[in-house]
Short mmCIF file of C-alpha atoms and ligand atoms in Angstrom, two decimals:
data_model
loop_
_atom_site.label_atom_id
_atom_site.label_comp_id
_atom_site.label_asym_id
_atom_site.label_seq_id
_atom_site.Cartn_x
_atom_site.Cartn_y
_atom_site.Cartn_z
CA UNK A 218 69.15 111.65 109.92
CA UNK A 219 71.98 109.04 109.94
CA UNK A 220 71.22 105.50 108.83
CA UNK A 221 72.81 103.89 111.86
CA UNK A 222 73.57 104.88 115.83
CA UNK A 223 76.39 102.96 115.79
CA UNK A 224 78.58 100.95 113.01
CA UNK A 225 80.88 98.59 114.59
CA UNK A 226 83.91 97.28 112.36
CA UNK A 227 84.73 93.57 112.61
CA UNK A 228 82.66 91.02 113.96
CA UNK A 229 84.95 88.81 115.72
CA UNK A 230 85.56 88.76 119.82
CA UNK A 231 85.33 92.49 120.32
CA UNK A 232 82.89 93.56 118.10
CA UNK A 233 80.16 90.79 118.81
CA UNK A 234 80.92 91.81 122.50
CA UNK A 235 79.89 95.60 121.38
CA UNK A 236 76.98 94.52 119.35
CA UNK A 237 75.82 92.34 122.67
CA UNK A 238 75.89 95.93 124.76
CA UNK A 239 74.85 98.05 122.48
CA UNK A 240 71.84 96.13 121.99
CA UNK A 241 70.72 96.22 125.62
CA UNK A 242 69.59 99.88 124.90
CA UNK A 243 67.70 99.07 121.94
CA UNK A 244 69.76 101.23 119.61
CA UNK A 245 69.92 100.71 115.77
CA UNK A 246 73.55 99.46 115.18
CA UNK A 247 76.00 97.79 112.56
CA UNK A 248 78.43 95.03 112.15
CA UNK A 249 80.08 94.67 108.98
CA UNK A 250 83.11 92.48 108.58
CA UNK A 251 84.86 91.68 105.12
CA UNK A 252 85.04 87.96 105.09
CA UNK A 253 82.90 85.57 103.61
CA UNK A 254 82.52 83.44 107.20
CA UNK A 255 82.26 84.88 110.96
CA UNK A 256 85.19 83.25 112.76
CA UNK A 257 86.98 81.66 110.02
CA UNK A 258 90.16 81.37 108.99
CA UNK A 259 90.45 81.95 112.76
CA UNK A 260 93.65 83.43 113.49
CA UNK A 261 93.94 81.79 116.82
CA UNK A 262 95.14 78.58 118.83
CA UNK A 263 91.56 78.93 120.37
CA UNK A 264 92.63 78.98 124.41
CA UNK A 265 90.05 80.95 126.81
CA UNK A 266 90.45 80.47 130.51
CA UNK A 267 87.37 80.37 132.82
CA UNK A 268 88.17 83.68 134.19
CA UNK A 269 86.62 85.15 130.90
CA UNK A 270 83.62 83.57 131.07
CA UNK A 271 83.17 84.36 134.12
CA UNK A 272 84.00 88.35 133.67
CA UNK A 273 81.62 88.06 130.74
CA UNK A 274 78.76 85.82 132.14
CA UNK A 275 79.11 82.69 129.88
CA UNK A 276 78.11 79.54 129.77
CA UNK A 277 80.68 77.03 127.86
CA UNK A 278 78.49 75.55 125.38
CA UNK A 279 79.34 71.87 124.22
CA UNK A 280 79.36 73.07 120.10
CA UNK A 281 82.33 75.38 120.63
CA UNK A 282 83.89 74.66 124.18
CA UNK A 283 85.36 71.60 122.86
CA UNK A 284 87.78 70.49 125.00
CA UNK A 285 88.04 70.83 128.89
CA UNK A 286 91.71 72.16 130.25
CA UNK A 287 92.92 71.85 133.46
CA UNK A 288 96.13 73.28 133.46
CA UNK A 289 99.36 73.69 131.46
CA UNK A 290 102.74 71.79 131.21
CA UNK A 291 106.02 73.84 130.62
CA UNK A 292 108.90 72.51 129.06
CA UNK A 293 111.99 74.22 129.72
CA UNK A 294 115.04 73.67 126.65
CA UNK A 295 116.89 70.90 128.30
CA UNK A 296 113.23 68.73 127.58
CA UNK A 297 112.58 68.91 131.46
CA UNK A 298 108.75 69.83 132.21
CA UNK A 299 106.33 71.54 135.28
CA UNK A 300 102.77 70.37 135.46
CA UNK A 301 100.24 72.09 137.02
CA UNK A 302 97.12 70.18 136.66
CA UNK A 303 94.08 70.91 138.87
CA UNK A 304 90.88 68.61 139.48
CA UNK A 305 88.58 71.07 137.81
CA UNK A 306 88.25 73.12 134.40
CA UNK A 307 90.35 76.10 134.22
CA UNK A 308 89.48 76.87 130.76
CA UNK A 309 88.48 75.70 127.42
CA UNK A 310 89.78 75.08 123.44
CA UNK A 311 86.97 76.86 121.36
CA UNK A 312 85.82 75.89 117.91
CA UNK A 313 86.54 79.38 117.56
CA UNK A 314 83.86 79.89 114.26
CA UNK A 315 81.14 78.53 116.07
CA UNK A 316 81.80 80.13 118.98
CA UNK A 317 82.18 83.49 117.16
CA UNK A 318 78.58 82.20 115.32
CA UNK A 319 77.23 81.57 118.48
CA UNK A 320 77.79 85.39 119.29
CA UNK A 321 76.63 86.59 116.33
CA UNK A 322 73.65 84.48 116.47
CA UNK A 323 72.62 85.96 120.61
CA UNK A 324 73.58 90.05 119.35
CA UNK A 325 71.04 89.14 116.06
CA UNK A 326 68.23 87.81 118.23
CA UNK A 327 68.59 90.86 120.47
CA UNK A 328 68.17 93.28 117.29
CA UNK A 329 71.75 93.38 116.03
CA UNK A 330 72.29 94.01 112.04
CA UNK A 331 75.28 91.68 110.66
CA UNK A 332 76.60 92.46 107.56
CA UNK A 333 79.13 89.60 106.00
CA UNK A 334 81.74 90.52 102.84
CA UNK A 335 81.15 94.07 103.78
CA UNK A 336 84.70 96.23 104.13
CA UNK A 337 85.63 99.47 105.48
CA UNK A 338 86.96 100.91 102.38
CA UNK A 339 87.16 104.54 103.83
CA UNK A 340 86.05 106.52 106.72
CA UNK A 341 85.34 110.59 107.14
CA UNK A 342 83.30 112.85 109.63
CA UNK A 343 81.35 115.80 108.91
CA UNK A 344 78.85 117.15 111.29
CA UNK A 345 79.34 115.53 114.29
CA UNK A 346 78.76 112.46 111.93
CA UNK A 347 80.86 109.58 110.42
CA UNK A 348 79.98 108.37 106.84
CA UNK A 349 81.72 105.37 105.91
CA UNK A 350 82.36 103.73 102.43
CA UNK A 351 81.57 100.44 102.05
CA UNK A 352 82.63 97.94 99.63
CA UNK A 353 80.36 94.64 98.66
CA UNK A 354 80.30 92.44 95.59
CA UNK A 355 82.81 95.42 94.19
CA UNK A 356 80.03 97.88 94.68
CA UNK A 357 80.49 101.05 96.81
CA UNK A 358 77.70 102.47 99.01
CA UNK A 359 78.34 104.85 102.16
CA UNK A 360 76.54 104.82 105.71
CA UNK A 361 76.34 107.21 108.43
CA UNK A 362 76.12 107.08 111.77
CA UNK A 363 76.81 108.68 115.14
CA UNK A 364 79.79 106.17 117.00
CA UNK A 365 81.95 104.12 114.94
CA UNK A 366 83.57 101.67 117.06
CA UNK A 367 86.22 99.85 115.09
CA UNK A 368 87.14 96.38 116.30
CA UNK A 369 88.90 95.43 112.87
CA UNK A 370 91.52 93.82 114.37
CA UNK A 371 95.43 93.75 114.39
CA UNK A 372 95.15 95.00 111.01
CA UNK A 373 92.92 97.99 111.66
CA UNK A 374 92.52 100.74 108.99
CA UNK A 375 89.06 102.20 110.64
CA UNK A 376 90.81 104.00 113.53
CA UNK A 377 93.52 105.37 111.41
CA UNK A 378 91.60 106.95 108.39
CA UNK A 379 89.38 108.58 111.63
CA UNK A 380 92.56 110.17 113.21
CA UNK A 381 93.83 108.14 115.77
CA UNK A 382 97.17 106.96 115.79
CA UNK A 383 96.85 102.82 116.05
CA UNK A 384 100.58 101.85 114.48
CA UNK A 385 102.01 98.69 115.64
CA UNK A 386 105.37 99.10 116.99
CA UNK A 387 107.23 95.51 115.34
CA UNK A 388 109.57 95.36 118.07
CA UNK A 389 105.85 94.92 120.47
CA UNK A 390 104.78 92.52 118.07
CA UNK A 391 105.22 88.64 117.78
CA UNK A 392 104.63 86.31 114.75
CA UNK A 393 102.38 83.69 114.71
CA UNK A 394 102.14 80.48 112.40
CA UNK A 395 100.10 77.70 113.36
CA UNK A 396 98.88 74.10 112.30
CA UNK A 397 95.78 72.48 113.35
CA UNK A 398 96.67 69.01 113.23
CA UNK A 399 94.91 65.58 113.45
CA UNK A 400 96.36 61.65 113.65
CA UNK A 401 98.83 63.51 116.62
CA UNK A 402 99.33 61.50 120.11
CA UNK A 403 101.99 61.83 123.30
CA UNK A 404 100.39 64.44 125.16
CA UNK A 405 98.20 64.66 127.95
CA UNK A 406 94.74 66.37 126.06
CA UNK A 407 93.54 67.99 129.34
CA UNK A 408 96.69 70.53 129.84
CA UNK A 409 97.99 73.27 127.08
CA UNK A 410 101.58 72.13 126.10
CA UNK A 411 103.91 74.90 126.06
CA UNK A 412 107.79 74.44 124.87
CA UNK A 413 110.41 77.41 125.74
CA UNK A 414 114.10 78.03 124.63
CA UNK A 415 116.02 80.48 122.42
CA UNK A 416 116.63 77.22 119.48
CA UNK A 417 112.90 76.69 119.76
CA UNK A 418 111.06 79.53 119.83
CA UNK A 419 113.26 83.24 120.13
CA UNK A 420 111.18 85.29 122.15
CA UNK A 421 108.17 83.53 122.69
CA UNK A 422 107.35 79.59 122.55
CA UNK A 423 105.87 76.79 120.97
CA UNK A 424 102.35 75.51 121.78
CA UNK A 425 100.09 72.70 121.46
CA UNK A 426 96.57 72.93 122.61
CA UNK A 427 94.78 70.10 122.33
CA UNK A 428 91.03 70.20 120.56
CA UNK A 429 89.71 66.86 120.87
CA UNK A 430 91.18 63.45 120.77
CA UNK A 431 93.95 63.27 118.68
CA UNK A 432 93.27 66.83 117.33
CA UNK A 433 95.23 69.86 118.46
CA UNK A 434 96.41 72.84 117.26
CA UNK A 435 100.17 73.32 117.50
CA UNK A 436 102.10 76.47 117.03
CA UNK A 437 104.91 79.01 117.42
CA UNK A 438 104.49 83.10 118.15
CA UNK A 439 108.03 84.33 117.82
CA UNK A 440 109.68 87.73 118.00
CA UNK A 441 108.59 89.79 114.30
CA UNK A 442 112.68 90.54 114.22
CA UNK A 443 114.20 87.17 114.35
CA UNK A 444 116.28 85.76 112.40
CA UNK A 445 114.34 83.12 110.59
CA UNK A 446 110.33 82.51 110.10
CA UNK A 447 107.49 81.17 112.43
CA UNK A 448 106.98 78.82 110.16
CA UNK A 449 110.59 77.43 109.72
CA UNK A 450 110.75 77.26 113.50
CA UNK A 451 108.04 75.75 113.50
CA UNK A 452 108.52 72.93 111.52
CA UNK A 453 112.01 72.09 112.38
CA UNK A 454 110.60 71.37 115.73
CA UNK A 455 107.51 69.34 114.77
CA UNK A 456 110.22 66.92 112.61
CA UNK A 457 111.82 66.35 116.14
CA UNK A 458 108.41 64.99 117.77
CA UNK A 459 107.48 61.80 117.90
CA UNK A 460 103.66 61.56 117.75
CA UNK A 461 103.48 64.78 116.11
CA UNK A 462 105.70 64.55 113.19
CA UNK A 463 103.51 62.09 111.56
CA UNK A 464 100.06 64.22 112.27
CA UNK A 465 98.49 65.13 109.37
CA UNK A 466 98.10 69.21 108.98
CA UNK A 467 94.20 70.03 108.22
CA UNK A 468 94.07 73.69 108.57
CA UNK A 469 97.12 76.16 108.44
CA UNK A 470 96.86 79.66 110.51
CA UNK A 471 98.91 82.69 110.52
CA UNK A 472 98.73 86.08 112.20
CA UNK A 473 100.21 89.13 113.81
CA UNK A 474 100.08 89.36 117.48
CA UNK A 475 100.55 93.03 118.85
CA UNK A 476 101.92 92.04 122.56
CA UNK A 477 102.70 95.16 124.20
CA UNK A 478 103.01 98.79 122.45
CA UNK A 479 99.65 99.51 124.64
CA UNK A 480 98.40 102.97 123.19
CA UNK A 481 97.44 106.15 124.86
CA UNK A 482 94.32 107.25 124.17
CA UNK A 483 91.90 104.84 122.64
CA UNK A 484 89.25 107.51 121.42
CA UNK A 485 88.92 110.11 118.64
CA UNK A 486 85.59 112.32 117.59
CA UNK A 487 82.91 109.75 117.06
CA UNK A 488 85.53 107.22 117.39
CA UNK A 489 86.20 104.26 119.92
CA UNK A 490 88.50 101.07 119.43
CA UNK A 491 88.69 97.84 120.93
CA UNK A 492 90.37 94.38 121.14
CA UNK A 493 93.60 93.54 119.01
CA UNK A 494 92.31 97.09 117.32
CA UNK A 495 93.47 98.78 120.37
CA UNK A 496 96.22 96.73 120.94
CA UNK A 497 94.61 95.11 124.14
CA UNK A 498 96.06 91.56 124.07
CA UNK A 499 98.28 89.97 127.19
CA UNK A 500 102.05 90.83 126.46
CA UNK A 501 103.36 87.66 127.78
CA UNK A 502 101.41 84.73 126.22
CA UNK A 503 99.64 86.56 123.88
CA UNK A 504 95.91 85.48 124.55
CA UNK A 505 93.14 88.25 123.39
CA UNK A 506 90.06 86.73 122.84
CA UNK A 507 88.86 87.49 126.13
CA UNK A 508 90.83 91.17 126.83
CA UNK A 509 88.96 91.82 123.21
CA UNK A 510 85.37 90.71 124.29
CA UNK A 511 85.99 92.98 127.43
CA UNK A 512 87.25 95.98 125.47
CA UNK A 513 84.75 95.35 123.03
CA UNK A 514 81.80 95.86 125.81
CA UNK A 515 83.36 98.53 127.76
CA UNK A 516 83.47 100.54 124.27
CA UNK A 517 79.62 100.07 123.52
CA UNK A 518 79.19 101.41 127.12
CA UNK A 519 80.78 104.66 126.58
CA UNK A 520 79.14 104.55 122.83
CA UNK A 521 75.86 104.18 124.87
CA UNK A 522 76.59 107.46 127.09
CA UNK A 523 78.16 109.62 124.30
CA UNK A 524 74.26 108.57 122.36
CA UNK A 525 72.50 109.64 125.86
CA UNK A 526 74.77 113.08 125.97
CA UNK A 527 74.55 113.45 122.52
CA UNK A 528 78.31 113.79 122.82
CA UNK A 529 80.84 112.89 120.76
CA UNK A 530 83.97 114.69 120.82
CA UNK A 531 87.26 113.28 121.49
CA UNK A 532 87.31 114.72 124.93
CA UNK A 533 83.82 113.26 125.72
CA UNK A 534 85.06 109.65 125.21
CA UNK A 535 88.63 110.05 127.44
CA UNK A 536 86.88 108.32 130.13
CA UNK A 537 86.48 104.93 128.05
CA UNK A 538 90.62 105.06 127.83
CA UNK A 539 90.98 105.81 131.57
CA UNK A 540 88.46 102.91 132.32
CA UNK A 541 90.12 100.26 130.08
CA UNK A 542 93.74 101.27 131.56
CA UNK A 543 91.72 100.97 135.41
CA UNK A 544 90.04 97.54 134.56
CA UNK A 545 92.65 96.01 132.65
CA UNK A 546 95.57 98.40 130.64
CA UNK A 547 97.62 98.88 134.11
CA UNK A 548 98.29 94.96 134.60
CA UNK A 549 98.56 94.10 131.19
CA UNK A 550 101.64 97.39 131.28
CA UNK A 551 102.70 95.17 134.39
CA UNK A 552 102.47 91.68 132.33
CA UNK A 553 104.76 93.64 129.65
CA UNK A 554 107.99 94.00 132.11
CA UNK A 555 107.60 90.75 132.81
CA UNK A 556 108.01 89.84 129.56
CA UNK A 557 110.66 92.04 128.76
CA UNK A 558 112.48 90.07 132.05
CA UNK A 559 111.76 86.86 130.40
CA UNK A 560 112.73 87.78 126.56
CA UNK A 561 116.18 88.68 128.22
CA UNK A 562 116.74 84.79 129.35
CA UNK A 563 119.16 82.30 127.66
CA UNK A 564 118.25 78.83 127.62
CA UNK A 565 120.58 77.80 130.51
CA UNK A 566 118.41 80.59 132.57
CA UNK A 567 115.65 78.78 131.73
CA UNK A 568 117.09 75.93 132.32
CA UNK A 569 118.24 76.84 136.03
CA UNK A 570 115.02 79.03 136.71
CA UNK A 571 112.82 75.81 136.07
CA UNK A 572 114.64 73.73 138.75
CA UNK A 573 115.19 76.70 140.95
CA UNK A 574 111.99 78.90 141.42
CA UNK A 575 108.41 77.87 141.99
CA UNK A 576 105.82 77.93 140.22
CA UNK A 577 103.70 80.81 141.84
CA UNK A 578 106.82 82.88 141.53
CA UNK A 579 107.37 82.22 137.95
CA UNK A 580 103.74 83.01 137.82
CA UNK A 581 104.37 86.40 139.89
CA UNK A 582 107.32 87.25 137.62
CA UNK A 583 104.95 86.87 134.61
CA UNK A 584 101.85 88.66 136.40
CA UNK A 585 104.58 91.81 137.66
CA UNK A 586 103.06 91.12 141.14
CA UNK A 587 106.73 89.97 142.98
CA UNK A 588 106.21 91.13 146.74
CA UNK A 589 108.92 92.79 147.98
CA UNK A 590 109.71 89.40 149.91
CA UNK A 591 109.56 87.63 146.66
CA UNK A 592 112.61 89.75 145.28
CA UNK A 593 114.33 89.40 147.94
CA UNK A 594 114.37 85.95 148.39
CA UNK A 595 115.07 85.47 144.41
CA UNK A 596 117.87 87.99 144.48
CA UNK A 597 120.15 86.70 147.93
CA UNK A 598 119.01 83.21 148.11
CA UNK A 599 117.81 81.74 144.70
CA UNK A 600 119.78 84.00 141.98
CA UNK A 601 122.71 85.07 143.95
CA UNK A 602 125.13 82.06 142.19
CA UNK A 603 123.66 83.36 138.59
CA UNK A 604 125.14 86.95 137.68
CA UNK A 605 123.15 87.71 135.21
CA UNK A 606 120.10 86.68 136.61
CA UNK A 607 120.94 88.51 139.06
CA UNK A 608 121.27 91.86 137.56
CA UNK A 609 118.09 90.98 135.65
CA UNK A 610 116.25 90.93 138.92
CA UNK A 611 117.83 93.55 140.47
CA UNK A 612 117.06 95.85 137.44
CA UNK A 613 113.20 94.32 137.30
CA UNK A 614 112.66 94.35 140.67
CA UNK A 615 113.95 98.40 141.01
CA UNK A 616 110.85 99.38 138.70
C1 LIG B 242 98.56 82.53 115.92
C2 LIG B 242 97.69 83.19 116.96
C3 LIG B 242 97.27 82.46 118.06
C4 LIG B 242 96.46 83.06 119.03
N1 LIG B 242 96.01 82.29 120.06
C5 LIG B 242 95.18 82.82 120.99
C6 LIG B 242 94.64 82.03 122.04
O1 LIG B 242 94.86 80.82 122.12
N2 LIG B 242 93.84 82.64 122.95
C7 LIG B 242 93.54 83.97 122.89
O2 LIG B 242 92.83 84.47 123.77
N3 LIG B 242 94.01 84.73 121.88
C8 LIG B 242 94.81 84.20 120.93
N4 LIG B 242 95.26 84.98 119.89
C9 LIG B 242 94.83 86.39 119.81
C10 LIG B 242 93.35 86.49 119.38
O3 LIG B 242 93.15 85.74 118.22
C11 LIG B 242 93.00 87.96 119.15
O4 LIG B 242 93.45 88.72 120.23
C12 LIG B 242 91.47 88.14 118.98
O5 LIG B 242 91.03 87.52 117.81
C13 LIG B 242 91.14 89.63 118.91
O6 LIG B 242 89.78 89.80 118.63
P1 LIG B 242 89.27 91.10 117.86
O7 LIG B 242 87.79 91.01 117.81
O8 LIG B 242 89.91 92.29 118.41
O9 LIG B 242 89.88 90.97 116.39
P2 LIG B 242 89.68 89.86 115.28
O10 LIG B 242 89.27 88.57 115.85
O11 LIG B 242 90.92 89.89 114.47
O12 LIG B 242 88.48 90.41 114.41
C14 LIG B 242 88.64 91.54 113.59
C15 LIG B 242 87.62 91.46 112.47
O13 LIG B 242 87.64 92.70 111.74
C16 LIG B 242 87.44 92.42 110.37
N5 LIG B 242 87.95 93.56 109.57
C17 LIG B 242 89.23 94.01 109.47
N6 LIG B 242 89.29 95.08 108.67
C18 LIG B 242 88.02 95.33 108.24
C19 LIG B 242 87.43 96.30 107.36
N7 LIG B 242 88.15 97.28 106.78
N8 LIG B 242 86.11 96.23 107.12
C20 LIG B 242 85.34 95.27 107.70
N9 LIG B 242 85.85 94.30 108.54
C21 LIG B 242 87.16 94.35 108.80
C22 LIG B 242 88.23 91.14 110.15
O14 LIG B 242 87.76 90.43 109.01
C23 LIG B 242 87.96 90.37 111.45
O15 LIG B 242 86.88 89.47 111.36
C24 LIG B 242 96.07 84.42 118.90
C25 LIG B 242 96.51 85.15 117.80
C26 LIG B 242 97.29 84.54 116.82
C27 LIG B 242 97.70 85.35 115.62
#
């Protein structure tokens, strides 16, 4: 007899989302996490677009969706800017800890077991069985069960001490240092602010996403190899804003970000992983609360038939990998050239590529969904006077 059906690792986006599906079968599951407080520090600047809670039937409640966006502004190097601002909502800022709470609180009434300041100390099969070691209030104890699904985030051990290979390539992996600030002004609160250039931000940008009035969270995810910190970045640039500069700083966040690096097979005997676990986060800006959730319910599903089969070799799960890559891995691979196109630019690119192309094909670039129209009207009419934009086309649009 094993104490639980399933043990899922990490309660945050992915593994709440498990719980949530798992539960729908009545089984008797798991979900330990090792800090003190669901959601918190959050890791996170907090941004979910609608299309999320949509895809996972939610309702933006008024304790966590805390401020309504309708679009984004870009700011290209030379301080020029796009806006794209629609009418209605096209996402939300969370208070990410209540809405992780909020979660935890639905997966709980529908039979769910959470377990707080409980860690994954070490993991081993035997059987056809897992038996993990726990660790809380320094004491050890060890649980069995029949599916681990490990949803420990960017940091995950669980997967590894099972047998599957989850390293984090650094050159697919960004840096991320972050400020929520308050007492800040200058920006319009219904868009996300996002600030581009090689002096500001190498390899990634700057961000400000706005969380109430006068309250945003403003940040930097940069490439893990440059030269200088997130942080240092970071700051230089807030000194140079007026309306910012003066904010005061009431919570500071910092995290890795794994944005590309997607991994092969996601499943090992008894073993499934999900969100930043699994790598599954958007290679271009970086968002993964939503990809997680997703991951995080697909896995329970296949948990649910390998408990139905009674099934749990590695071979039994390879249809949860080919279903992620179906529903989601193949455009994210697609996202991931166009960031590699984008990481290539200089700011004068940027600078020219902001006056010259429009938005839905700067979108398109980003998305890896160019027709071949598209390129060709980039490459002979809109890049043709820019070399090496040129080439960069050429060489993105032959893939
Ligand atoms: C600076 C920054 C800004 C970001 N901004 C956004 C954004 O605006 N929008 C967006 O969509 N995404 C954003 N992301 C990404 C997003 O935060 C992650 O993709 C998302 O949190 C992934 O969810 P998850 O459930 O996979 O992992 P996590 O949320 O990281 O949860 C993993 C959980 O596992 C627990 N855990 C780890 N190891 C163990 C163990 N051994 N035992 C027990 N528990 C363990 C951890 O305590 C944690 O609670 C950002 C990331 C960073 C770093």
């Amino acid at each position: 007899m094993v104490d639980y059906d399933v043990i899922v690792v990490g309660a945050g986006p992915a593994g709440l989302c498990a719980a949530h599906e798992l539960m729908k079968e009545k089984l008797k599951i798991l979900v330990v996490d090792r800090k003190q407080e669901i959601g918190c520090p959050k890791r996170c600047a907090e941004g979910l677009s609608n299309r999320w809670f949509e895809k996972m039937n939610l309702t933006p409640k008024k304790e966590w969706a805390v401020q309504e966006i309708k679009g984004a502004q870009l700011y290209s190097p030379n301080g020029k800017s796009i806006k794209m601002k629609d009418d209605k909502a096209q996402g939300y800022v969370l208070e990410r800890k209540m809405f992780e709470k909020y979660l935890a609180i639905e997966a709980v009434k529908k039979g769910a077991k959470i377990l707080m300041k409980n860690q994954v100390m070490s993991a081993k099969r035997e059987n056809n069985e897992v038996e993990l070691t726990i660790e809380e209030n320094k004491e050890l104890k060890k649980l069995t069960c029949k599916m681990v699904i490990a949803c420990d985030g960017v940091d995950s051990l669980t997967a590894k001490m099972l047998g599957l290979n989850t390293k984090l390539d650094l050159r697919e992996t960004d840096s991320g240092y972050q400020y929520e600030m308050t007492g800040i002004s200058g920006y319009d609160e219904n868009l996300l602010h996002l600030f581009f250039g090689t002096d500001v931000a190498p390899r990634g940008y700057i961000w400000i996403f706005p969380k109430r009035k006068g309250t945003a969270n403003v940040g930097i995810g940069i490439g893990a190899y440059e030269k200088e910190t997130a942080k240092s970045y970071l700051d230089k640039w807030i000194a140079t804003q007026d309306g910012i500069k003066d904010g005061s700083i009431i919570e500071v966040n910092a995290g890795v970000i794994p944005v590309g690096g997607f991994i092969e097979k996601m499943q090992a005997d008894n073993l499934l992983v999900a969100g930043d676990a699994g790598h599954m986060v958007d290679p271009i800006h970086g968002g993964g609360i939503g990809i997680a959730m997703e991951g995080g319910r697909l896995a329970a599903k296949h948990a649910i038939k390998a408990l139905k089969s009674n099934k749990f070799l590695e071979k039994d799960l390879e249809e949860y990998t080919k279903e992620w890559y179906t529903l989601s891995g193949n455009d994210l691979k697609r996202r991931l050239k166009g960031r590699h196109f984008l990481e290539k630019l200089n700011n004068d690119d940027f600078n020219y590529l902001a006056e010259s192309i429009t938005i839905d094909e700067a979108l398109r670039i980003g998305n890896g969904t160019l027709t071949k129209k598209d390129k060709a009207v980039l490459i002979t009419k809109k890049l043709v006077t820019r070399p090496k934009l040129l080439k960069l086309m050429i060489d993105y649009a032959k893939d």
